[in-house]
Amino acid sequence: MTELGLADTVGILRQPGVRTRHSSAGLGWERLYLSAQEEQPYRAAFGPAPTHLVILHLDGPVTVRRGRGTGARSRTIPPGGLFVQSAGRPLSVELGGRLDTIHAYLSDDALRDANGGRPVELHEELGTTDPLTEQLLLALAGTVRSWEPSARTYADHLTGMLAAQLVRRHRTATATAPPPTAPGPSGLSPRQLAAVRRLMEDRLADPLPIADLAAAAALSCSQFTRRFRASTGRSPHQFLLGLRLERACRLLRTSSDPIADVAVRCGFSHQEHLTRVMRARLDTTPAALRRAG
């Protein structure tokens, strides 16, 4: 899969009054394009896009009108309001005032995966609220703003959670629901878990997408994340972070390599990143651990 980018969006972000603050461009995200920006008032019509769109209003209130003619709707939306647009549909919209927003464009594959492989249509929503979707979008925006390559697994996990929430709360009633299935194993088999752990350890210093971990277990991303947590009690990101920290502690005790080198070899973005994680998890620092060892 290739990275999602502006070419996969409806075109709002190409409006002359849009000033992008940060985006996921260049980060290699294949199922989500995320952008935070300031938007000036505009009125425009856009053709269908291959991605599903969720816009979070960060301030306001501001009046937004969508649609044309007798089917048009208008609403004054406060901070925290959502604008939802399903993939494959044209969009006509008018923004009545200056607005700070977060846009999330999700691939159709991401939503299908969260819906058991079945097609998904989202409601054309205007100003609805959903606290979980809001928090996931804010977390993704924060991840982009302070991006570290080691956070790739975490970003993929958040994307899967966002897709699942959209399917659960914002899918149209006419969309095909996944058929009932027989209960499956709640967790990974010992062989699957061993394969995933081996991949994590082999690629400890590299960004590790959820898709690669799921492939090692021969599961979809959503199945893998759910079963991995059932087996380990932790998300893939948290488990991987633990392995990185274990190896860093071992190297700090047994080698004289510079702390910055140890951090990078163990998958941390830099020495400060290792220090932050170690202080949060172990209540110590790399330098203190080395002195104690």
Short mmCIF file of C-alpha atoms in Angstrom, two decimals, residues 92-220:
data_model
loop_
_atom_site.label_atom_id
_atom_site.label_comp_id
_atom_site.label_asym_id
_atom_site.label_seq_id
_atom_site.Cartn_x
_atom_site.Cartn_y
_atom_site.Cartn_z
CA SER A 92 -21.09 20.68 -1.49
CA VAL A 93 -20.23 22.76 1.58
CA GLU A 94 -20.12 26.34 2.80
CA LEU A 95 -18.07 27.40 5.81
CA GLY A 96 -19.44 30.59 7.37
CA GLY A 97 -16.46 31.72 9.44
CA ARG A 98 -12.82 31.18 10.36
CA LEU A 99 -12.25 27.79 11.95
CA ASP A 100 -9.50 25.57 13.37
CA THR A 101 -10.01 21.93 12.42
CA ILE A 102 -8.54 18.45 12.37
CA HIS A 103 -9.30 16.44 9.22
CA ALA A 104 -9.01 12.64 9.19
CA TYR A 105 -9.24 10.83 5.84
CA LEU A 106 -9.50 7.06 6.30
CA SER A 107 -9.07 4.49 3.56
CA ASP A 108 -12.01 2.29 2.71
CA ASP A 109 -9.86 -0.72 3.63
CA ALA A 110 -9.52 0.59 7.19
CA LEU A 111 -13.29 0.75 7.66
CA ARG A 112 -13.93 -2.56 5.90
CA ASP A 113 -11.39 -4.22 8.16
CA ALA A 114 -13.19 -2.80 11.20
CA ASN A 115 -16.50 -4.11 9.78
CA GLY A 116 -15.50 -7.71 9.26
CA GLY A 117 -14.52 -7.14 5.64
CA ARG A 118 -17.94 -5.78 4.66
CA PRO A 119 -18.54 -2.44 2.87
CA VAL A 120 -19.21 0.61 5.03
CA GLU A 121 -21.21 3.77 4.41
CA LEU A 122 -21.11 6.60 6.92
CA HIS A 123 -23.91 9.03 7.76
CA GLU A 124 -23.56 12.52 6.27
CA GLU A 125 -23.34 14.16 9.69
CA LEU A 126 -23.25 17.84 10.53
CA GLY A 127 -22.34 18.92 14.04
CA THR A 128 -22.81 15.62 15.85
CA THR A 129 -20.72 14.91 18.96
CA ASP A 130 -18.81 11.76 19.84
CA PRO A 131 -16.35 12.13 22.74
CA LEU A 132 -14.36 9.00 21.85
CA THR A 133 -13.89 10.02 18.21
CA GLU A 134 -12.90 13.49 19.40
CA GLN A 135 -10.25 12.10 21.76
CA LEU A 136 -8.87 9.74 19.11
CA LEU A 137 -8.53 12.60 16.63
CA LEU A 138 -6.80 14.77 19.23
CA ALA A 139 -4.43 11.92 20.09
CA LEU A 140 -3.59 11.36 16.42
CA ALA A 141 -2.99 15.08 15.92
CA GLY A 142 -0.69 15.10 18.93
CA THR A 143 1.20 12.12 17.51
CA VAL A 144 1.73 13.96 14.22
CA ARG A 145 2.73 17.19 15.94
CA SER A 146 5.49 15.50 17.98
CA TRP A 147 6.21 12.66 15.56
CA GLU A 148 8.76 10.03 16.44
CA PRO A 149 9.30 7.06 14.08
CA SER A 150 9.04 4.69 17.04
CA ALA A 151 5.39 5.77 17.44
CA ARG A 152 4.34 4.08 14.18
CA THR A 153 2.72 1.12 15.94
CA TYR A 154 0.86 3.49 18.26
CA ALA A 155 -0.42 5.57 15.32
CA ASP A 156 -1.67 2.44 13.56
CA HIS A 157 -3.41 1.35 16.75
CA LEU A 158 -5.19 4.71 17.06
CA THR A 159 -6.23 4.52 13.39
CA GLY A 160 -7.77 1.10 13.95
CA MET A 161 -9.65 2.37 16.99
CA LEU A 162 -10.94 5.37 15.03
CA ALA A 163 -12.13 3.14 12.18
CA ALA A 164 -13.88 0.82 14.64
CA GLN A 165 -15.63 3.72 16.36
CA LEU A 166 -16.82 5.16 13.06
CA VAL A 167 -18.25 1.78 12.09
CA ARG A 168 -19.92 1.37 15.46
CA ARG A 169 -21.38 4.86 15.86
CA HIS A 170 -21.57 6.49 12.45
CA ARG A 171 -22.41 3.73 9.96
CA THR A 172 -25.66 4.11 8.05
CA ALA A 173 -28.51 1.82 9.04
CA THR A 174 -28.62 0.41 5.50
CA ALA A 175 -24.97 -0.59 5.50
CA THR A 176 -24.40 -4.33 5.47
CA ALA A 177 -23.60 -5.58 8.93
CA PRO A 178 -21.11 -8.39 9.38
CA PRO A 179 -22.80 -11.79 9.65
CA PRO A 180 -22.78 -13.57 12.98
CA THR A 181 -19.80 -15.83 13.35
CA ALA A 182 -18.98 -18.69 15.62
CA PRO A 183 -16.91 -17.73 18.63
CA GLY A 184 -13.24 -17.85 17.83
CA PRO A 185 -10.16 -17.98 20.00
CA SER A 186 -9.97 -15.01 22.34
CA GLY A 187 -6.23 -14.61 21.99
CA LEU A 188 -3.29 -15.52 19.81
CA SER A 189 -2.05 -19.09 19.66
CA PRO A 190 1.40 -19.75 21.19
CA ARG A 191 2.81 -20.06 17.67
CA GLN A 192 1.27 -16.74 16.56
CA LEU A 193 2.47 -14.93 19.67
CA ALA A 194 5.98 -16.34 19.24
CA ALA A 195 6.06 -15.22 15.60
CA VAL A 196 4.94 -11.71 16.51
CA ARG A 197 7.42 -11.40 19.36
CA ARG A 198 10.24 -12.64 17.11
CA LEU A 199 9.36 -10.00 14.52
CA MET A 200 9.30 -7.29 17.20
CA GLU A 201 12.70 -8.35 18.51
CA ASP A 202 14.21 -8.61 15.01
CA ARG A 203 13.00 -5.13 14.07
CA LEU A 204 13.27 -3.49 17.47
CA ALA A 205 15.08 -0.42 16.10
CA ASP A 206 12.69 0.14 13.17
CA PRO A 207 9.21 1.66 12.80
CA LEU A 208 6.89 -1.35 12.89
CA PRO A 209 3.41 -0.98 11.34
CA ILE A 210 0.52 -2.95 12.81
CA ALA A 211 0.00 -4.46 9.35
CA ASP A 212 3.38 -6.19 9.52
CA LEU A 213 2.66 -7.60 12.97
CA ALA A 214 -0.79 -8.78 11.87
CA ALA A 215 0.73 -10.46 8.81
CA ALA A 216 3.11 -12.41 11.05
CA ALA A 217 0.04 -13.83 12.82
CA ALA A 218 -1.93 -14.27 9.54
CA LEU A 219 -4.72 -12.00 10.82
CA SER A 220 -6.35 -8.74 9.80
#
